[in-house]
Coordinates of C-alpha atoms in Angstrom, one line a residue:
X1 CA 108.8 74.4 118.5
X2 CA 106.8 75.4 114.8
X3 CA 106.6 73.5 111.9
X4 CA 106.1 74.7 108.3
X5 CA 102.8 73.0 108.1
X6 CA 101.1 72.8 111.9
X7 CA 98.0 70.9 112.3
X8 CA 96.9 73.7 114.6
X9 CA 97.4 77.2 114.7
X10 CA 100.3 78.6 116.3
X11 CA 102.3 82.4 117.1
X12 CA 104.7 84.0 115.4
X13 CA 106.4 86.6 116.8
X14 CA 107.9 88.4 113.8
X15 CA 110.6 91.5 113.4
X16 CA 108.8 94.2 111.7
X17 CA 111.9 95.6 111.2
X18 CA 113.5 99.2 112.1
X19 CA 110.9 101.3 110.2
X20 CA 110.9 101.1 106.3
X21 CA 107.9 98.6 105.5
X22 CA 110.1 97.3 102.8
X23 CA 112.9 95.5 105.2
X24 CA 110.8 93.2 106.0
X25 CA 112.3 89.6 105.2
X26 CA 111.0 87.1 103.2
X27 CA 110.0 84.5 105.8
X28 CA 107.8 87.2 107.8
X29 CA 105.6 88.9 104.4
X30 CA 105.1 84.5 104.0
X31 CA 103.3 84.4 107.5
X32 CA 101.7 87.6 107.3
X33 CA 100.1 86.4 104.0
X34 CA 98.9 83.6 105.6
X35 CA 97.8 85.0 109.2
X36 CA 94.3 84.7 110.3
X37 CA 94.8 87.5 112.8
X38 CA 97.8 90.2 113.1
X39 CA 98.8 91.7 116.7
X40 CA 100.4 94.9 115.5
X41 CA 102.2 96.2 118.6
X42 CA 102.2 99.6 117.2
X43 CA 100.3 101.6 114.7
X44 CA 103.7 102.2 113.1
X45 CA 103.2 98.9 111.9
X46 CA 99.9 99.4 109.8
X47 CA 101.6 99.6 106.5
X48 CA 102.7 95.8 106.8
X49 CA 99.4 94.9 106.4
X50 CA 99.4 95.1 102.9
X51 CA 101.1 91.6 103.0
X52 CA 97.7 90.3 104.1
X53 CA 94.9 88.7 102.6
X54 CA 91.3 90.6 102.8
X55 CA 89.6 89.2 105.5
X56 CA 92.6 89.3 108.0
X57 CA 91.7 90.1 111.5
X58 CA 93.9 93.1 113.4
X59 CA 93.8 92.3 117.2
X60 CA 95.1 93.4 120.5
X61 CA 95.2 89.9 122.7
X62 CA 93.7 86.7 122.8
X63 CA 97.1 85.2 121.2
X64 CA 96.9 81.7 123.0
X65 CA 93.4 81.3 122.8
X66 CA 92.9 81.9 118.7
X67 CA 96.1 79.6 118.3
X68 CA 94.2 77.0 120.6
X69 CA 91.2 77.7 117.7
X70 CA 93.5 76.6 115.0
X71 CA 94.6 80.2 114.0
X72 CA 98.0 81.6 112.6
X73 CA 98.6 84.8 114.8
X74 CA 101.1 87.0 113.8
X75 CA 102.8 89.2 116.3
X76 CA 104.7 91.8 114.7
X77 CA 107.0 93.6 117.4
X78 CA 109.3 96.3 116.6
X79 CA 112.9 95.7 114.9
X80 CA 114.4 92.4 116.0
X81 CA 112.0 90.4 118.5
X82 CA 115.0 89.1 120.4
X83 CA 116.8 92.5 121.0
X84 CA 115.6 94.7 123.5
X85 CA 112.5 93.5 123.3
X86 CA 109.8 93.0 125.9
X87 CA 108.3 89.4 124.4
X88 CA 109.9 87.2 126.5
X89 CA 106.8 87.0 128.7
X90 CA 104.3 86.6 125.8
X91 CA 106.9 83.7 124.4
X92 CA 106.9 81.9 127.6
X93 CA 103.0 81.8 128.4
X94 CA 102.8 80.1 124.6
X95 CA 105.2 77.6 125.7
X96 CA 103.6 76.9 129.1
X97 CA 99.9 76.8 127.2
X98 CA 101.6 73.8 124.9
X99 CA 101.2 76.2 121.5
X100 CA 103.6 76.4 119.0
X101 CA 105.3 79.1 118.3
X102 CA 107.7 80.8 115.7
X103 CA 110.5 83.7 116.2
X104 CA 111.5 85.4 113.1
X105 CA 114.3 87.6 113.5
X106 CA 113.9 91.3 111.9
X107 CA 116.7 93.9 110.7
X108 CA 117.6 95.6 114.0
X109 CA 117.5 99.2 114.0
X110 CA 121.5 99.6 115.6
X111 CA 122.6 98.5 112.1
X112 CA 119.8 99.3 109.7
X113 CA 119.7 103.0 111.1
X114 CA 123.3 103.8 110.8
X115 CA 123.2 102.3 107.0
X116 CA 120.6 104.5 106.2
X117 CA 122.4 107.9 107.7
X118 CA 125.6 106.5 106.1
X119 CA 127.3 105.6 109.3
X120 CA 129.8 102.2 108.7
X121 CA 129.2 100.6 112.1
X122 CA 131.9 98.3 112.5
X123 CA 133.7 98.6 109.6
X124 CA 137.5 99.1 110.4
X125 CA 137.0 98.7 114.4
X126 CA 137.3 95.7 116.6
X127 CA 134.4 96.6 118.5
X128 CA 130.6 97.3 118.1
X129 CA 128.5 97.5 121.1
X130 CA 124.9 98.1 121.6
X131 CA 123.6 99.5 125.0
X132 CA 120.1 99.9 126.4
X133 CA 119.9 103.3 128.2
X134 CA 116.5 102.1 129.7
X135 CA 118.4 99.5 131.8
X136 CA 121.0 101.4 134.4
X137 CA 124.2 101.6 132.9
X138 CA 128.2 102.1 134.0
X139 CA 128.9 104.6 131.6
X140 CA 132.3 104.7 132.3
X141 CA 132.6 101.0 131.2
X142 CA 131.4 101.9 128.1
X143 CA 133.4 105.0 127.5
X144 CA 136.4 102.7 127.2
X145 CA 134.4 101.3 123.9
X146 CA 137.1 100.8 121.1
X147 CA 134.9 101.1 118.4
X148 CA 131.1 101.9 118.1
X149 CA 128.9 102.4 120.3
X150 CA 124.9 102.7 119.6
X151 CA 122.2 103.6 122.3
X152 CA 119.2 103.4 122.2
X153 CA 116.3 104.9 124.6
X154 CA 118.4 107.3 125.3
X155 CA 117.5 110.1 124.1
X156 CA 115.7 112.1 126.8
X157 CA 119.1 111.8 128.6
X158 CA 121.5 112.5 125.8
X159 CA 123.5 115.3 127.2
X160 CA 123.7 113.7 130.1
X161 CA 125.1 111.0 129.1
X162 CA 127.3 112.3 127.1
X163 CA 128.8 114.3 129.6
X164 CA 128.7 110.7 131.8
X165 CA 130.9 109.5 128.9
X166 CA 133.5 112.0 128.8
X167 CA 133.7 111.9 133.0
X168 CA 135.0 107.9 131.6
X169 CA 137.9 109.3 129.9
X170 CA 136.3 109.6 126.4
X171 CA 137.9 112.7 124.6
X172 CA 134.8 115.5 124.4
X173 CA 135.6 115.9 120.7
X174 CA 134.1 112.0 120.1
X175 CA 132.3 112.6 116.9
X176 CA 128.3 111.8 118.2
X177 CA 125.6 111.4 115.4
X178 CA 121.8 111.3 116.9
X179 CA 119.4 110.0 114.5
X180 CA 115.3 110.2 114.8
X181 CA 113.1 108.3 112.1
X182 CA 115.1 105.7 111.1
X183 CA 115.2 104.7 107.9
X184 CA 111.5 106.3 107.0
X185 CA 111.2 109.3 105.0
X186 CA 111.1 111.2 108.3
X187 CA 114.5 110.7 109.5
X188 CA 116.3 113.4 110.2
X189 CA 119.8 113.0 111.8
X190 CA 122.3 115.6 113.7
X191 CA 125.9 115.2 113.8
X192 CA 127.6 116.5 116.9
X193 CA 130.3 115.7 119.7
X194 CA 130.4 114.7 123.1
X195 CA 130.9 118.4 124.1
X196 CA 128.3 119.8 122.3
X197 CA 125.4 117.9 122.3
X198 CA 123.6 120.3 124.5
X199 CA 123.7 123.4 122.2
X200 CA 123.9 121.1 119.0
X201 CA 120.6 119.2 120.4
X202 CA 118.5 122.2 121.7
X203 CA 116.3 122.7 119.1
X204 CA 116.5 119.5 117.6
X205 CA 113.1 118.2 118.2
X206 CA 114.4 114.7 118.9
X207 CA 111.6 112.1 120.3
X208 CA 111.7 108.3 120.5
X209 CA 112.6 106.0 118.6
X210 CA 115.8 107.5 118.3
X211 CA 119.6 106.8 118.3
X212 CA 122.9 108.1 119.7
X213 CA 125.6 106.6 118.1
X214 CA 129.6 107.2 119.3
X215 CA 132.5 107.1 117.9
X216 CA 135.0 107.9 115.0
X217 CA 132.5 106.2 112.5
X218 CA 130.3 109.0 112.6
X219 CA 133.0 111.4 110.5
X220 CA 132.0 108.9 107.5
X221 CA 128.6 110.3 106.8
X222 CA 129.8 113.1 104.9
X223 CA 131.2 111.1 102.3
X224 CA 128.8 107.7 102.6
X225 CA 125.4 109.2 103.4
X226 CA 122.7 108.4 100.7
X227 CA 119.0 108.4 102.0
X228 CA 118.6 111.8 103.7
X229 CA 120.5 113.2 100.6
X230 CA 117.5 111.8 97.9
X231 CA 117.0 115.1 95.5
X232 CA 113.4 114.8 97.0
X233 CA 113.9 113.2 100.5
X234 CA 110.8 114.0 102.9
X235 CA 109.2 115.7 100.6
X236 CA 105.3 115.0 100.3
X237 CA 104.3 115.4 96.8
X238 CA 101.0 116.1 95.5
X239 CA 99.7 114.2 92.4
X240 CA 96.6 115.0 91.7
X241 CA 95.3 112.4 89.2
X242 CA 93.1 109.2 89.1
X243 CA 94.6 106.2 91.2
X244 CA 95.4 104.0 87.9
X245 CA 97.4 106.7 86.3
X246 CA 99.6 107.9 89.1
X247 CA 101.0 104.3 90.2
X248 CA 104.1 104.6 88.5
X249 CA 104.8 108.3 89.3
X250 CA 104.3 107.5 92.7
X251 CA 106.5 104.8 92.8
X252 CA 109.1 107.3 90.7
X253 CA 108.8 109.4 93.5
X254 CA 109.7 107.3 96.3
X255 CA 113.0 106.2 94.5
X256 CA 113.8 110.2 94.9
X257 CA 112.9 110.0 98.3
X258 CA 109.6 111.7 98.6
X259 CA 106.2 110.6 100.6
X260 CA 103.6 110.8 97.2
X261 CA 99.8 111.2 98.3
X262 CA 97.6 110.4 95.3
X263 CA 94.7 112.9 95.0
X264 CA 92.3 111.8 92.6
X265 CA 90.7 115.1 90.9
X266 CA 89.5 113.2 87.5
X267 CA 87.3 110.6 87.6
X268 CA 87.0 108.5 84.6
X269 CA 83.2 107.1 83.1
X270 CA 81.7 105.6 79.9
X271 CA 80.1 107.7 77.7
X272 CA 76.6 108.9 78.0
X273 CA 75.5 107.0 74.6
X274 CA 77.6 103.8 73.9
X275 CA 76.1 103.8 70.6
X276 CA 78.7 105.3 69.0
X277 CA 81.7 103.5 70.7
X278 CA 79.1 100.4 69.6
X279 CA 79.6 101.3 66.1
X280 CA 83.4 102.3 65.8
X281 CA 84.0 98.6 66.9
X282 CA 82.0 97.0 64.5
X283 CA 83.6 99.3 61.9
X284 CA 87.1 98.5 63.0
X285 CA 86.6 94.8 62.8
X286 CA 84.9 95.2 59.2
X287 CA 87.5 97.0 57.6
X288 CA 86.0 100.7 57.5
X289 CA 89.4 102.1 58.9
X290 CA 92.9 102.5 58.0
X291 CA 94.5 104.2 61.4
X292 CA 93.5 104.5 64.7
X293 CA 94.6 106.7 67.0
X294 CA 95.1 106.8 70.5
X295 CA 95.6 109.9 72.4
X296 CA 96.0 108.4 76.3
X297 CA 95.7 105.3 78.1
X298 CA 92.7 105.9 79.0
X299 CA 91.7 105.5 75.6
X300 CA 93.5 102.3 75.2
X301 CA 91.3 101.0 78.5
X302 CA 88.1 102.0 76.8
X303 CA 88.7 100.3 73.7
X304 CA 90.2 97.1 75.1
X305 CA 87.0 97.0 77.5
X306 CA 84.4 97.1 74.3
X307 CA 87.2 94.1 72.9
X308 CA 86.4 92.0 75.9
X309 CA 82.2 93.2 75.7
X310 CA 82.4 91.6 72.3
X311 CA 84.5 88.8 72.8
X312 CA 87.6 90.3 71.0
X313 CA 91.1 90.5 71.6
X314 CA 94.1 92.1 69.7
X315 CA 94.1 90.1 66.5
X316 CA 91.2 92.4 65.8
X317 CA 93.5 95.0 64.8
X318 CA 95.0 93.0 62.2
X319 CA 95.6 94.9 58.9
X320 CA 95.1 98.1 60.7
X321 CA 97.7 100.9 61.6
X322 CA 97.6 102.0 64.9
X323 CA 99.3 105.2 66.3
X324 CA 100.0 106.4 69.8
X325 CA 100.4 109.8 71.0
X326 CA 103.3 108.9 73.7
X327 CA 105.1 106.7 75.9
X328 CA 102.5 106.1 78.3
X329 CA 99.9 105.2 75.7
X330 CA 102.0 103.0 73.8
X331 CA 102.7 100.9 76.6
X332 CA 98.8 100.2 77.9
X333 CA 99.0 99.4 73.7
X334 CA 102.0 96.8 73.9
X335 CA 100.2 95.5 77.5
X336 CA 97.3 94.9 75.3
X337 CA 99.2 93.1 72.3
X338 CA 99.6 95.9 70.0
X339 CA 102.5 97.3 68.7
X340 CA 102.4 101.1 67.6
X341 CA 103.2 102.1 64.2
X342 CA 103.7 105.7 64.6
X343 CA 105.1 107.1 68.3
X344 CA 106.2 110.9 67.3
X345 CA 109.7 111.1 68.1
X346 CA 109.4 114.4 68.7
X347 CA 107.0 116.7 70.8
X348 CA 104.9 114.0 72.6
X349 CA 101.7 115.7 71.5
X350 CA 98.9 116.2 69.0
X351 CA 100.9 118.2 67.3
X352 CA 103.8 116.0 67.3
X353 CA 101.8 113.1 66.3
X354 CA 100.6 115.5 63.1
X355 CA 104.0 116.7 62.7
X356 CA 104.9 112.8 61.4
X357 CA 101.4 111.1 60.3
X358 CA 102.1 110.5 56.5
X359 CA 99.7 112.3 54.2
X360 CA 97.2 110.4 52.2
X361 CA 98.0 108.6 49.4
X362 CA 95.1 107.3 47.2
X363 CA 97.8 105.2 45.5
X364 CA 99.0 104.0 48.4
X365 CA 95.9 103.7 51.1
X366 CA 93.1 102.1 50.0
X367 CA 90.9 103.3 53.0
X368 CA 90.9 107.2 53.7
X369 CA 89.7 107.1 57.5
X370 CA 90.8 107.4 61.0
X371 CA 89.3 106.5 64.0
X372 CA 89.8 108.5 67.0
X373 CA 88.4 107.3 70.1
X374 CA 89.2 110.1 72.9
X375 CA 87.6 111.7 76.0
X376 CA 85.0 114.2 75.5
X377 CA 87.0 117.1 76.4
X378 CA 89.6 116.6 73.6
X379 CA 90.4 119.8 71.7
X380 CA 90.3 119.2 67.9
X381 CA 94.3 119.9 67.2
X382 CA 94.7 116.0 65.8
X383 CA 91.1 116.3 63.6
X384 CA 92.1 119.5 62.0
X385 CA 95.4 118.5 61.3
X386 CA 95.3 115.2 59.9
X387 CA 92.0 116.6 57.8
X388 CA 94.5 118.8 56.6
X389 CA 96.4 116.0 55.5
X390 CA 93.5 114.4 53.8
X391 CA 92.6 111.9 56.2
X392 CA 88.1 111.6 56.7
X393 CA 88.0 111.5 60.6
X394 CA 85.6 109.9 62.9
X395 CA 86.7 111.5 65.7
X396 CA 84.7 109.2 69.0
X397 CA 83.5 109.5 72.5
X398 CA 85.2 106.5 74.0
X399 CA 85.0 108.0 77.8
X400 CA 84.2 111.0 79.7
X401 CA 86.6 113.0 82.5
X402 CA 84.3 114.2 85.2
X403 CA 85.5 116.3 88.1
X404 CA 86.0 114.2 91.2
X405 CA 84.7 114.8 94.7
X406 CA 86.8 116.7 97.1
X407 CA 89.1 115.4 99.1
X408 CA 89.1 114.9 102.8
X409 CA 89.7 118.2 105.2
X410 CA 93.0 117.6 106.4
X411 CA 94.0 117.1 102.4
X412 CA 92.3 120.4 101.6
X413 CA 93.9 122.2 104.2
X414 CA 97.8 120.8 103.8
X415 CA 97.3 122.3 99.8
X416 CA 96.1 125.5 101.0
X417 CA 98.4 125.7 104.2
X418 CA 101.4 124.8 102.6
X419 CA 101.6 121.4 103.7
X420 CA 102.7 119.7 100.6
X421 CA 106.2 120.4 99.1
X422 CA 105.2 119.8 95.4
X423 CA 102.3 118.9 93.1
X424 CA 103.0 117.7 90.3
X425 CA 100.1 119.0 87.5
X426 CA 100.0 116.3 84.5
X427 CA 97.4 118.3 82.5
X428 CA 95.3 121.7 82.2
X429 CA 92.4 119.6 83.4
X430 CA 94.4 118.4 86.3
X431 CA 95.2 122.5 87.2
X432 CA 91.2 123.0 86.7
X433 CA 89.7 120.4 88.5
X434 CA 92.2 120.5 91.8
X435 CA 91.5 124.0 92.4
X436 CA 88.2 123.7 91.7
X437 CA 87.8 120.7 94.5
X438 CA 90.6 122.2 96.9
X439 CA 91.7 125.3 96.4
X440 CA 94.5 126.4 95.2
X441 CA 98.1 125.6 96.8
X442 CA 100.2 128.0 98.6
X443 CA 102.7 130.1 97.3
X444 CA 105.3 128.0 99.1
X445 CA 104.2 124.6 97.1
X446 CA 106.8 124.4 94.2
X447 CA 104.2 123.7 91.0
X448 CA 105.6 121.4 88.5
X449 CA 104.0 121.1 85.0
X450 CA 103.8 118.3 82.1
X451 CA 104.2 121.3 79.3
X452 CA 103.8 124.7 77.6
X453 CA 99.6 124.1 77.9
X454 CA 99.7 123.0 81.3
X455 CA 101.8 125.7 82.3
X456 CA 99.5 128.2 80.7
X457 CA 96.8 126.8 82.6
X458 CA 98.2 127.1 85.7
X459 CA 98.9 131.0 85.5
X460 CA 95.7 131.4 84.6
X461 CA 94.7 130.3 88.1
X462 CA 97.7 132.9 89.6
X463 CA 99.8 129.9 90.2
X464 CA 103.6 130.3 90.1
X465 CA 105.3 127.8 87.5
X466 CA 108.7 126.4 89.2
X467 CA 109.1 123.4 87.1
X468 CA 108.5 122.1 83.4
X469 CA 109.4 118.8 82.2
X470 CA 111.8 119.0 79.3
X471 CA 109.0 116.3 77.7
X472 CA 105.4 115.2 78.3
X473 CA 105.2 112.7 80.0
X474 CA 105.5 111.9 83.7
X475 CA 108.6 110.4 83.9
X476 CA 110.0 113.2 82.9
X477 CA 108.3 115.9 84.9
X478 CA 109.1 113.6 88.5
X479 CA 112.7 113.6 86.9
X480 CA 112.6 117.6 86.6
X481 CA 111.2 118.2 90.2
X482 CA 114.0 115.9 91.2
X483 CA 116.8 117.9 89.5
X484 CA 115.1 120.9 90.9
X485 CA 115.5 119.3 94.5
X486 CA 119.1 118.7 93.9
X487 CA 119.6 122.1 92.7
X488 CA 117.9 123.7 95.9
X489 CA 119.7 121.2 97.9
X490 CA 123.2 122.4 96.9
X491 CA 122.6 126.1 96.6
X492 CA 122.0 125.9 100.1
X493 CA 124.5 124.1 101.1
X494 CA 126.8 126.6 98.7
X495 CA 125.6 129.4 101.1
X496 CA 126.6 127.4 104.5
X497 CA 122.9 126.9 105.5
X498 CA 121.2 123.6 106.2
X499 CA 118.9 122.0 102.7
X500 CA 115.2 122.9 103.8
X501 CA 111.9 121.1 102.1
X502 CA 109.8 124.1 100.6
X503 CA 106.8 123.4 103.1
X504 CA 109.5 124.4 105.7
X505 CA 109.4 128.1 104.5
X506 CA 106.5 128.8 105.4
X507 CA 105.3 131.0 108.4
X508 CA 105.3 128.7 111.5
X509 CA 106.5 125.4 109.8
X510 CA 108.9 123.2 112.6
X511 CA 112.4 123.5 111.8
X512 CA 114.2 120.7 111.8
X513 CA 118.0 120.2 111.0
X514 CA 119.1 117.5 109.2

């Protein structure tokens, strides 16, 4: 009935898939990129929007009659649109109206679910059957199942029907796995049997979507689960630093299983007198340097942004050496076209960068200065030291850190109230300015630093240190929280009791077993 190109709009009624934004496929991100309008079905759904371009219309209705306008409508319905689904309707009044219309399958829950909770699902039995318990049901026809079996709405009547099952000749010690959250950072999943689900679910929590899955399948999950066992998995983390900077420690994060929320408490500007940024330019391009310096991206950004005021590019820095004070910086250099000729190989610092910059040689350098272009709350470690060396320094304002505005309530309050697991601190300033616009976090938050300054910083505030990174950058402090999660993970799972997120600790926090 749809076409790749209509002539008129038409409806696609797409699989959003079983919960994790990312399993979508292919063919339904292409339509949602393309959509006019987006139908979500449920608010669970609002992440998907990302595929869409700005502009894109979010409706409730009116399907037929913005197709009849020429629009693409995308109706995004809940795992696969063809299994247990309640479309069918909605599909046949766009046939009756003459509109074309698409239907894009979408991973269904009763096998993504069980793949994220490490349950095989038909592997090594002849059957695999999926059951609606919103539709009446002979349970003892299913107790006879020789393989799987997955419901779903069933979980208001779980006990029940597990004791239905066992009156159908299934043996009460039928391994039974219920899992909540599927595949999303909130799943949490319960293995039982048939003849303990009532105790075993009691205090469970359990709401819908959920699903109880039967069967001898469910004794694999000790050895094949892999997502609810992420060093960080639920976890939210707190990184409190400006949008641009945290992108690839969030996505770090994620891989380990946590929920990052970015918290910008830095807020990067222009000087207050260009000036002298003005000036260091024109010197660099007219030979009046030797080195230049750069201490953070951020730096790097300012620089390349005076480049582009100018009409400049990289070739600018030809015939000059340029050093970088660490991973992070050297990379916004090489994105920029410029390789680093000095990366301390060492203590990723000022000092480490000291620790290696070659001393000068009037022999050997014909130029005796350095430009430093930095923010305006640099401390003067790198000046002192390579003036020590008997470099001339012209030591720059190429942008200033200013404290940025709070956050919203409900932010505030999670640090305070021990809402967040972790935060993640990638500077003194970062310690400063968060406590200063939130408060500080509660004693139940582990505190993760980038280094010995850092950490310093933090105690000064009364803040209790968990976690250093073993170098500074912030790779390697997401990597240390991480092995710290593992570590707490299997210390309680050493002492018989079931892994806990630190926000869990604290007074009145839902327990949940998992």
């Amino acid at each position: 009935m749809s076409s790749d190109s209509p002539t008129s709009g038409f409806v696609a009624f797409v699989g959003a898939g079983p919960g994790d934004p990312n399993l979508l496929t292919l063919r339904a991100a292409e339509l949602l990129a393309r959509a006019d309008a987006v139908v979500l079905g449920d608010e669970a759904h609002r992440p998907l929007l990302r595929h869409c371009r700005e502009g894109v219309e979010v409706v409730e209705d009116d399907l037929i009659k913005r197709a009849k306008h020429g629009q693409l409508v995308v109706r995004l319905c809940e795992g696969d649109p063809m299994l247990f689904s309640s479309i069918t309707e909605e599909v046949a009044a766009c046939a009756a109206a003459e509109v074309d219309f698409e239907i894009v399958p979408g991973v269904p829950p009763a096998t993504a679910v069980l793949t994220y909770a490490g349950i095989p699902a038909a592997s090594g039995v002849p059957e695999f059957r999926v059951v609606d318990a919103a539709q009446e049901q002979d349970w003892a026809v299913h107790a006879a199942c020789r393989g799987t079996l997955v419901i779903y709405n069933g979980i208001g009547d779980a006990v029940a029907i597990g004791k239905a099952l066992i009156a159908g000749g299934k043996p009460d010690t039928t391994p039974v796995a219920v899992s909540s959250g599927g595949t999303t950072t909130e799943q949490y999943t319960v293995v039982s049997s048939l003849g303990r689900l009532q105790p075993d679910l009691k205090h469970a929590g359990f709401t819908e979507p959920a699903l109880i899955v039967v069967g001898e399948a469910v004794g694999q999950r000790d050895k094949l689960s892999w997502f609810e066992t992420k060093p960080l998995f639920g976890w939210r983390v707190l990184v409190p630093r400006t949008k641009e900077q945290s992108r690839s420690l969030s996505e770090q994060l994620v891989a380990y299983g946590a929920v990052p929320e970015e918290v910008p408490t830095i807020s990067v500007e222009p000087p207050r007198t260009p000036q002298q940024m003005d000036r260091a330019i024109k010197g660099l391009v007219t030979g009046r340097y030797e080195w230049v310096a750069f201490t953070s991206a951020n730096a790097v950004k300012a620089v390349r942004e005076k480049f582009e005021e100018y009409g400049l590019d990289a070739r600018a820095f030809a015939g000059l050496k340029v050093a970088a004070v660490g991973d992070a910086t050297a990379q916004a250099l090489v994105e920029f076209g410029v390789k680093p000729d000095l990366l301390p190989s060492g203590e990723q610092s000022s000092e480490g960068l000291v620790a290696e910059w070659p001393p000068y040689d009037s022999m050997l350098d014909p130029i005796n200065r350095v430009l430093l272009p930095r923010a305006d709350i640099s401390t003067d470690t790198l000046v002192a030291g390579l003036t020590e060396l008997g470099w001339e320094c012209d030591d720059v304002t190429a942008y200033r850190t200013v404290r940025a505005a709070p956050p919203p309530a409900p932010i505030r309050e999670a640090i305070k109230g021990g809402g967040f697991d972790a935060v993640l601190f990638t500077s003194s300033s970062t310690v400063r300015n968060l406590v200063g616009i939130a408060g500080k976090p509660h004693n139940v938050t582990v505190i993760a630093v980038i280094g010995p300054q850092t950490a310093k910083t933090a105690e000064e505030f009364g803040l209790r240190v968990d976690v250093m990174a073993d170098k500074p950058s912030a790779s390697a402090l997401a990597a240390a929280v991480a092995e710290y999660g593992t570590k707490q993970r299997q210390a309680a799972l050493a002492a018989g009791d079931t892994p806990r997120r630190p926000s869990q600790n604290r007074r009145g926090a839902r327990r949940r077993v998992r």
